[in-house]
Amino acid sequence: AQSVTQPDIHITVSEGASLELRCNYSYGATPYLFWYVQSPGQGLQLLLKYFSGDTLVQGIKGFEAEFKRSQSSFNLRKPSVHWSDAAEYFCAVGLYNTDKLIFGTGTRLQVFP
Amino acid sequence: DGGITQSPKYLFRKEGQNVTLSCEQNLNHDAMYWYRQDPGQGLRLIYYSQIVNDFQKGDIAEGYSVSREKKESFPLTVTSAQKNPTAFYLCASSILEGAGELFFGEGSRLTVL
């Protein structure tokens, strides 16, 4: 069965530090992969997506993610975190030929000044 | 501006009462979805609809019902049969291109007393 794993429930970083949020998926075919961000009490906003092609994907707000087929991973990175990046981040896999997404359980990011 | 509007944002109900959450979109999207979000569990799919007058159960449909009489609207009813209805509910839509970029509303928080 398809699944998405975000092994880190909660991450704390200092402002200006680099960030990497981990995401691993289980899916029988080449997946469509997404990262979404959610501020408290709000809906989700798409950061970036991977469908095919270049495995390094650029997104909004200075985020990027790299698809590694051999590791079944799609980790999210940012070279320098800003206090406004504090939020919850969700990785998701799209099932081929549908618009249904399976979400990971999320990683909550806390940023210290 | 195009988007998804969910109402109400906060809702309190007594146990045993049915409640209906509204979701309206003006993005001209074909597909609409309802997700439930609980702390530490990510988002779980309740129901989805790809076309007017048709909808399918998601992973946790028990105790919920939906209708899709208009393309723009996809209301969710939380019935008294839902054993743990207190949660954050998110509505989403997509253009149904088979690749799953979802656009989300800002959510409705239901508390059952």
Coordinates of N, CA and C in Angstrom, one line a residue, chain A residues 2 8 24 28-29 33 36 64 75-76 79 87-88 93 98 100:
Chain A
Q2 N 0.3 2.3 -0.6 CA 1.1 3.5 -0.6 C 1.2 4.2 0.7
D8 N 10.5 12.8 11.4 CA 10.7 13.8 12.4 C 9.4 14.5 12.8
N24 N 10.0 10.0 3.3 CA 10.2 8.8 2.5 C 8.8 8.2 2.1
G28 N 4.5 1.9 -5.8 CA 5.0 1.0 -6.8 C 5.5 1.6 -8.1
A29 N 5.1 2.8 -8.3 CA 5.5 3.4 -9.6 C 6.2 4.7 -9.3
L33 N 5.1 13.9 -6.2 CA 5.5 14.2 -4.8 C 5.3 15.7 -4.6
Y36 N 3.8 20.6 1.3 CA 2.9 21.6 1.6 C 3.3 22.2 3.0
E64 N 13.7 24.1 -1.6 CA 13.9 23.1 -2.7 C 13.8 21.7 -2.1
N75 N 13.4 14.8 0.2 CA 13.6 15.7 1.4 C 13.6 17.2 1.0
L76 N 13.1 18.0 1.9 CA 12.9 19.4 1.7 C 14.1 20.1 2.4
P79 N 18.5 26.7 2.7 CA 19.8 27.0 3.2 C 19.9 27.9 4.4
A87 N 6.2 26.6 11.1 CA 4.9 26.1 10.6 C 5.0 24.6 10.7
E88 N 4.0 23.9 10.2 CA 4.0 22.5 10.0 C 4.1 22.2 8.5
V93 N 2.2 12.1 -1.4 CA 2.4 11.4 -2.7 C 1.1 11.4 -3.4
T98 N -4.8 9.8 -10.7 CA -5.9 10.3 -9.8 C -5.4 11.7 -9.2
K100 N -5.9 12.1 -6.0 CA -5.9 11.8 -4.5 C -4.5 11.9 -4.0

